[in-house]
PDB file of C-alpha atoms in Angstrom:
ATOM      1  CA  MET A 662      -8.792 -30.193   6.158  1.00  0.00           C
ATOM      2  CA  SER A 663      -6.737 -27.275   7.300  1.00  0.00           C
ATOM      3  CA  GLU A 664      -4.428 -25.972   4.667  1.00  0.00           C
ATOM      4  CA  ARG A 665      -0.768 -25.291   5.237  1.00  0.00           C
ATOM      5  CA  PRO A 666      -0.146 -21.767   6.529  1.00  0.00           C
ATOM      6  CA  ARG A 667       1.189 -19.266   4.042  1.00  0.00           C
ATOM      7  CA  LEU A 668       4.583 -17.767   4.457  1.00  0.00           C
ATOM      8  CA  THR A 669       4.152 -14.111   5.429  1.00  0.00           C
ATOM      9  CA  VAL A 670       6.876 -11.663   4.431  1.00  0.00           C
ATOM     10  CA  LEU A 671       7.140  -8.314   6.223  1.00  0.00           C
ATOM     11  CA  SER A 672       9.180  -5.738   4.371  1.00  0.00           C
ATOM     12  CA  GLY A 673       9.535  -1.989   4.082  1.00  0.00           C
ATOM     13  CA  PRO A 674      12.173   0.685   4.233  1.00  0.00           C
ATOM     14  CA  SER A 675      15.005   0.622   6.730  1.00  0.00           C
ATOM     15  CA  GLY A 676      13.998   2.393   9.948  1.00  0.00           C
ATOM     16  CA  VAL A 677      10.249   1.898   9.484  1.00  0.00           C
ATOM     17  CA  GLY A 678      10.073  -0.250  12.630  1.00  0.00           C
ATOM     18  CA  LYS A 679       9.839  -3.791  11.254  1.00  0.00           C
ATOM     19  CA  SER A 680      11.824  -5.373  14.077  1.00  0.00           C
ATOM     20  CA  THR A 681       9.935  -3.392  16.745  1.00  0.00           C
ATOM     21  CA  VAL A 682       6.586  -4.584  15.376  1.00  0.00           C
ATOM     22  CA  VAL A 683       7.818  -8.181  15.130  1.00  0.00           C
ATOM     23  CA  ALA A 684       9.243  -8.141  18.680  1.00  0.00           C
ATOM     24  CA  HIS A 685       5.930  -6.854  20.054  1.00  0.00           C
ATOM     25  CA  MET A 686       3.949  -9.419  18.077  1.00  0.00           C
ATOM     26  CA  ARG A 687       6.108 -12.333  19.208  1.00  0.00           C
ATOM     27  CA  LYS A 688       5.865 -11.274  22.853  1.00  0.00           C
ATOM     28  CA  GLU A 689       2.076 -11.674  22.573  1.00  0.00           C
ATOM     29  CA  HIS A 690       2.199 -14.674  20.182  1.00  0.00           C
ATOM     30  CA  PRO A 691       5.431 -16.653  20.555  1.00  0.00           C
ATOM     31  CA  GLU A 692       3.952 -19.417  18.361  1.00  0.00           C
ATOM     32  CA  VAL A 693       4.631 -17.252  15.298  1.00  0.00           C
ATOM     33  CA  TRP A 694       7.967 -18.503  14.028  1.00  0.00           C
ATOM     34  CA  LEU A 695      10.327 -15.780  12.893  1.00  0.00           C
ATOM     35  CA  SER A 696      13.008 -16.936  10.520  1.00  0.00           C
ATOM     36  CA  VAL A 697      16.527 -16.095  11.694  1.00  0.00           C
ATOM     37  CA  SER A 698      18.643 -14.662   8.877  1.00  0.00           C
ATOM     38  CA  ALA A 699      22.264 -15.359   8.164  1.00  0.00           C
ATOM     39  CA  THR A 700      24.377 -12.204   7.815  1.00  0.00           C
ATOM     40  CA  THR A 701      27.947 -11.217   7.113  1.00  0.00           C
ATOM     41  CA  ARG A 702      27.683  -8.081   9.268  1.00  0.00           C
ATOM     42  CA  GLY A 703      29.101  -8.082  12.764  1.00  0.00           C
ATOM     43  CA  PRO A 704      26.778  -8.270  15.786  1.00  0.00           C
ATOM     44  CA  ARG A 705      25.394  -5.040  17.245  1.00  0.00           C
ATOM     45  CA  PRO A 706      25.514  -4.705  21.038  1.00  0.00           C
ATOM     46  CA  GLY A 707      23.177  -7.259  22.620  1.00  0.00           C
ATOM     47  CA  GLU A 708      22.697  -9.375  19.484  1.00  0.00           C
ATOM     48  CA  LYS A 709      23.206 -13.116  19.927  1.00  0.00           C
ATOM     49  CA  HIS A 710      24.260 -15.681  17.315  1.00  0.00           C
ATOM     50  CA  GLY A 711      21.357 -17.957  16.424  1.00  0.00           C
ATOM     51  CA  VAL A 712      18.811 -15.689  18.120  1.00  0.00           C
ATOM     52  CA  HIS A 713      18.950 -12.404  16.217  1.00  0.00           C
ATOM     53  CA  TYR A 714      21.079 -13.602  13.305  1.00  0.00           C
ATOM     54  CA  PHE A 715      23.406 -16.373  12.271  1.00  0.00           C
ATOM     55  CA  PHE A 716      26.635 -14.410  11.944  1.00  0.00           C
ATOM     56  CA  VAL A 717      28.661 -15.954   9.104  1.00  0.00           C
ATOM     57  CA  THR A 718      31.872 -15.197   7.246  1.00  0.00           C
ATOM     58  CA  ASP A 719      31.899 -14.116   3.609  1.00  0.00           C
ATOM     59  CA  GLU A 720      33.135 -17.598   2.677  1.00  0.00           C
ATOM     60  CA  GLU A 721      30.285 -19.290   4.574  1.00  0.00           C
ATOM     61  CA  MET A 722      27.753 -16.982   2.885  1.00  0.00           C
ATOM     62  CA  ASP A 723      29.252 -17.791  -0.546  1.00  0.00           C
ATOM     63  CA  LYS A 724      28.694 -21.504   0.179  1.00  0.00           C
ATOM     64  CA  LEU A 725      25.084 -21.031   1.329  1.00  0.00           C
ATOM     65  CA  ILE A 726      24.309 -19.074  -1.856  1.00  0.00           C
ATOM     66  CA  ALA A 727      26.152 -21.479  -4.176  1.00  0.00           C
ATOM     67  CA  ASN A 728      24.370 -24.507  -2.662  1.00  0.00           C
ATOM     68  CA  GLY A 729      20.918 -22.934  -3.010  1.00  0.00           C
ATOM     69  CA  GLU A 730      20.418 -23.078   0.745  1.00  0.00           C
ATOM     70  CA  LEU A 731      18.901 -19.593   0.967  1.00  0.00           C
ATOM     71  CA  LEU A 732      15.282 -18.766   0.129  1.00  0.00           C
ATOM     72  CA  GLU A 733      16.486 -15.256  -0.601  1.00  0.00           C
ATOM     73  CA  TRP A 734      19.558 -13.157  -0.046  1.00  0.00           C
ATOM     74  CA  ALA A 735      20.557  -9.570  -0.557  1.00  0.00           C
ATOM     75  CA  GLU A 736      23.408  -7.168  -0.066  1.00  0.00           C
ATOM     76  CA  PHE A 737      22.629  -4.111   2.018  1.00  0.00           C
ATOM     77  CA  ALA A 738      24.944  -1.376   3.255  1.00  0.00           C
ATOM     78  CA  GLY A 739      27.970  -3.502   2.373  1.00  0.00           C
ATOM     79  CA  ASN A 740      26.786  -6.678   4.140  1.00  0.00           C
ATOM     80  CA  ARG A 741      24.889  -9.728   2.909  1.00  0.00           C
ATOM     81  CA  TYR A 742      21.768 -11.167   4.530  1.00  0.00           C
ATOM     82  CA  GLY A 743      19.906 -14.362   3.678  1.00  0.00           C
ATOM     83  CA  THR A 744      17.065 -16.630   4.815  1.00  0.00           C
ATOM     84  CA  PRO A 745      17.904 -20.323   5.318  1.00  0.00           C
ATOM     85  CA  ARG A 746      15.412 -22.214   3.100  1.00  0.00           C
ATOM     86  CA  ASP A 747      15.078 -25.559   4.935  1.00  0.00           C
ATOM     87  CA  ALA A 748      14.078 -24.103   8.301  1.00  0.00           C
ATOM     88  CA  VAL A 749      11.245 -22.100   6.689  1.00  0.00           C
ATOM     89  CA  LEU A 750       9.907 -25.076   4.726  1.00  0.00           C
ATOM     90  CA  GLN A 751      10.050 -27.375   7.770  1.00  0.00           C
ATOM     91  CA  ARG A 752       8.005 -24.949   9.898  1.00  0.00           C
ATOM     92  CA  LEU A 753       5.404 -24.440   7.156  1.00  0.00           C
ATOM     93  CA  GLU A 754       5.097 -28.215   6.675  1.00  0.00           C
ATOM     94  CA  ALA A 755       4.563 -28.556  10.434  1.00  0.00           C
ATOM     95  CA  GLY A 756       1.622 -26.138  10.141  1.00  0.00           C
ATOM     96  CA  GLU A 757       3.282 -23.256  11.978  1.00  0.00           C
ATOM     97  CA  PRO A 758       2.759 -19.635  10.936  1.00  0.00           C
ATOM     98  CA  VAL A 759       6.067 -18.361   9.569  1.00  0.00           C
ATOM     99  CA  LEU A 760       7.120 -14.733   9.307  1.00  0.00           C
ATOM    100  CA  LEU A 761      10.110 -13.373   7.412  1.00  0.00           C
ATOM    101  CA  GLU A 762      11.250  -9.846   8.179  1.00  0.00           C
ATOM    102  CA  ILE A 763      13.376  -8.934   5.173  1.00  0.00           C
ATOM    103  CA  ASP A 764      14.260  -6.125   2.794  1.00  0.00           C
ATOM    104  CA  LEU A 765      12.752  -5.337  -0.576  1.00  0.00           C
ATOM    105  CA  GLN A 766      15.257  -7.356  -2.640  1.00  0.00           C
ATOM    106  CA  GLY A 767      14.579 -10.375  -0.469  1.00  0.00           C
ATOM    107  CA  ALA A 768      10.798  -9.952  -0.707  1.00  0.00           C
ATOM    108  CA  ARG A 769      11.072  -9.923  -4.514  1.00  0.00           C
ATOM    109  CA  GLN A 770      13.128 -13.129  -4.470  1.00  0.00           C
ATOM    110  CA  VAL A 771      10.610 -14.846  -2.175  1.00  0.00           C
ATOM    111  CA  ARG A 772       7.791 -13.791  -4.534  1.00  0.00           C
ATOM    112  CA  GLU A 773       9.669 -15.521  -7.370  1.00  0.00           C
ATOM    113  CA  SER A 774      10.460 -18.733  -5.490  1.00  0.00           C
ATOM    114  CA  MET A 775       7.220 -18.981  -3.446  1.00  0.00           C
ATOM    115  CA  ALA A 776       4.408 -17.315  -5.375  1.00  0.00           C
ATOM    116  CA  GLU A 777       1.891 -18.217  -2.656  1.00  0.00           C
ATOM    117  CA  ALA A 778       3.707 -16.142  -0.012  1.00  0.00           C
ATOM    118  CA  GLN A 779       1.839 -13.148   1.401  1.00  0.00           C
ATOM    119  CA  LEU A 780       3.893  -9.956   1.048  1.00  0.00           C
ATOM    120  CA  VAL A 781       3.166  -7.211   3.576  1.00  0.00           C
ATOM    121  CA  PHE A 782       4.645  -3.719   3.187  1.00  0.00           C
ATOM    122  CA  LEU A 783       5.227  -1.730   6.376  1.00  0.00           C
ATOM    123  CA  ALA A 784       5.066   1.975   5.548  1.00  0.00           C
ATOM    124  CA  PRO A 785       6.093   4.920   7.739  1.00  0.00           C
ATOM    125  CA  PRO A 786       3.422   7.457   8.751  1.00  0.00           C
ATOM    126  CA  SER A 787       5.433  10.043   6.753  1.00  0.00           C
ATOM    127  CA  TRP A 788       8.804  10.602   5.088  1.00  0.00           C
ATOM    128  CA  GLU A 789       9.754  13.031   7.882  1.00  0.00           C
ATOM    129  CA  GLU A 790       9.110  10.375  10.517  1.00  0.00           C
ATOM    130  CA  LEU A 791      11.247   7.868   8.613  1.00  0.00           C
ATOM    131  CA  VAL A 792      14.125  10.367   8.388  1.00  0.00           C
ATOM    132  CA  ARG A 793      13.815  11.027  12.129  1.00  0.00           C
ATOM    133  CA  ARG A 794      13.980   7.294  12.891  1.00  0.00           C
ATOM    134  CA  LEU A 795      16.941   6.667  10.589  1.00  0.00           C
ATOM    135  CA  THR A 796      18.977   9.560  11.935  1.00  0.00           C
ATOM    136  CA  GLY A 797      17.878   9.035  15.553  1.00  0.00           C
ATOM    137  CA  ARG A 798      19.443   5.593  15.983  1.00  0.00           C
ATOM    138  CA  GLY A 799      22.836   7.191  16.501  1.00  0.00           C
ATOM    139  CA  THR A 800      24.611   3.915  15.741  1.00  0.00           C
ATOM    140  CA  GLU A 801      25.728   4.603  12.166  1.00  0.00           C
ATOM    141  CA  PRO A 802      28.101   7.170  10.624  1.00  0.00           C
ATOM    142  CA  PRO A 803      26.555   9.923   8.415  1.00  0.00           C
ATOM    143  CA  GLU A 804      27.539   8.271   5.114  1.00  0.00           C
ATOM    144  CA  VAL A 805      25.681   5.078   6.133  1.00  0.00           C
ATOM    145  CA  ILE A 806      22.600   7.118   7.115  1.00  0.00           C
ATOM    146  CA  GLU A 807      22.750   8.882   3.739  1.00  0.00           C
ATOM    147  CA  ARG A 808      22.864   5.505   1.950  1.00  0.00           C
ATOM    148  CA  ARG A 809      19.913   4.302   4.044  1.00  0.00           C
ATOM    149  CA  LEU A 810      17.865   7.397   3.149  1.00  0.00           C
ATOM    150  CA  GLU A 811      18.583   6.921  -0.557  1.00  0.00           C
ATOM    151  CA  ALA A 812      17.650   3.241  -0.269  1.00  0.00           C
ATOM    152  CA  ALA A 813      14.459   4.154   1.639  1.00  0.00           C
ATOM    153  CA  LYS A 814      13.247   6.346  -1.268  1.00  0.00           C
ATOM    154  CA  ILE A 815      13.634   3.401  -3.651  1.00  0.00           C
ATOM    155  CA  GLU A 816      12.046   0.994  -1.157  1.00  0.00           C
ATOM    156  CA  LEU A 817       9.008   3.238  -0.642  1.00  0.00           C
ATOM    157  CA  ALA A 818       8.412   3.301  -4.405  1.00  0.00           C
ATOM    158  CA  ALA A 819       8.054  -0.510  -4.386  1.00  0.00           C
ATOM    159  CA  GLU A 820       4.928  -0.489  -2.211  1.00  0.00           C
ATOM    160  CA  PRO A 821       2.550  -1.398  -5.121  1.00  0.00           C
ATOM    161  CA  GLU A 822       4.394  -4.723  -5.541  1.00  0.00           C
ATOM    162  CA  PHE A 823       3.030  -5.932  -2.194  1.00  0.00           C
ATOM    163  CA  ASP A 824      -0.263  -7.662  -1.378  1.00  0.00           C
ATOM    164  CA  VAL A 825      -1.046  -5.511   1.665  1.00  0.00           C
ATOM    165  CA  THR A 826       0.253  -2.244   3.137  1.00  0.00           C
ATOM    166  CA  LEU A 827       0.217  -1.494   6.860  1.00  0.00           C
ATOM    167  CA  VAL A 828       1.127   2.000   8.077  1.00  0.00           C
ATOM    168  CA  ASN A 829       3.204   1.968  11.246  1.00  0.00           C
ATOM    169  CA  THR A 830       1.403   4.619  13.287  1.00  0.00           C
ATOM    170  CA  SER A 831       1.163   2.317  16.312  1.00  0.00           C
ATOM    171  CA  VAL A 832       3.267  -0.767  16.998  1.00  0.00           C
ATOM    172  CA  GLU A 833       0.360  -2.444  18.821  1.00  0.00           C
ATOM    173  CA  ASP A 834      -2.099  -1.813  15.974  1.00  0.00           C
ATOM    174  CA  VAL A 835       0.272  -2.999  13.259  1.00  0.00           C
ATOM    175  CA  ALA A 836       1.180  -6.124  15.247  1.00  0.00           C
ATOM    176  CA  ARG A 837      -2.557  -6.901  15.642  1.00  0.00           C
ATOM    177  CA  GLU A 838      -3.209  -6.319  11.916  1.00  0.00           C
ATOM    178  CA  LEU A 839      -0.259  -8.523  10.977  1.00  0.00           C
ATOM    179  CA  LEU A 840      -1.488 -11.348  13.228  1.00  0.00           C
ATOM    180  CA  ALA A 841      -4.945 -11.114  11.631  1.00  0.00           C
ATOM    181  CA  LEU A 842      -3.392 -11.352   8.156  1.00  0.00           C
ATOM    182  CA  MET A 843      -1.529 -14.465   9.307  1.00  0.00           C
ATOM    183  CA  ASP A 844      -4.729 -15.967  10.798  1.00  0.00           C
ATOM    184  CA  VAL A 845      -3.160 -15.982  14.267  1.00  0.00           C
ATOM    185  CA  VAL A 846      -5.703 -14.517  16.657  1.00  0.00           C
TER     186      VAL A 846
END
């Protein structure tokens, strides 16, 4: 009897390359289902509703939270993000590998509500490299970058709370390691 796949949560500091790793992994293994988060932030250039995020109003987010429809949610850089619970549970029940790419607050909430979830911490090769990535995006004003750097220090300190740590020295290597952890090979 094959057991139901575990939910895998990928987290780590902002700018560490979570979305790059996930995009690479899903190109090779589209059967890995990536949960699409709801967010109150506006779309960045090229982002599509329902593909990258479900873009919702503050009022809609309040309802999702109040009705317990989110597996986790967090506020980050002035915006709220959350994972719709039902979609995740349906995919797991169907036997599909499910990946959540979320921040530290969200990972902690998932650990509380789904103790069996596998929490994976994506770490930068070095602090200097993380700073370079956060400042190199060029999409945010300096005060936002400063907030992200402060948040990154706190996020890095949470690494021991995770089941596994992967260091993002190579997107291909990390994607392969993540797939192995998820038993998708």
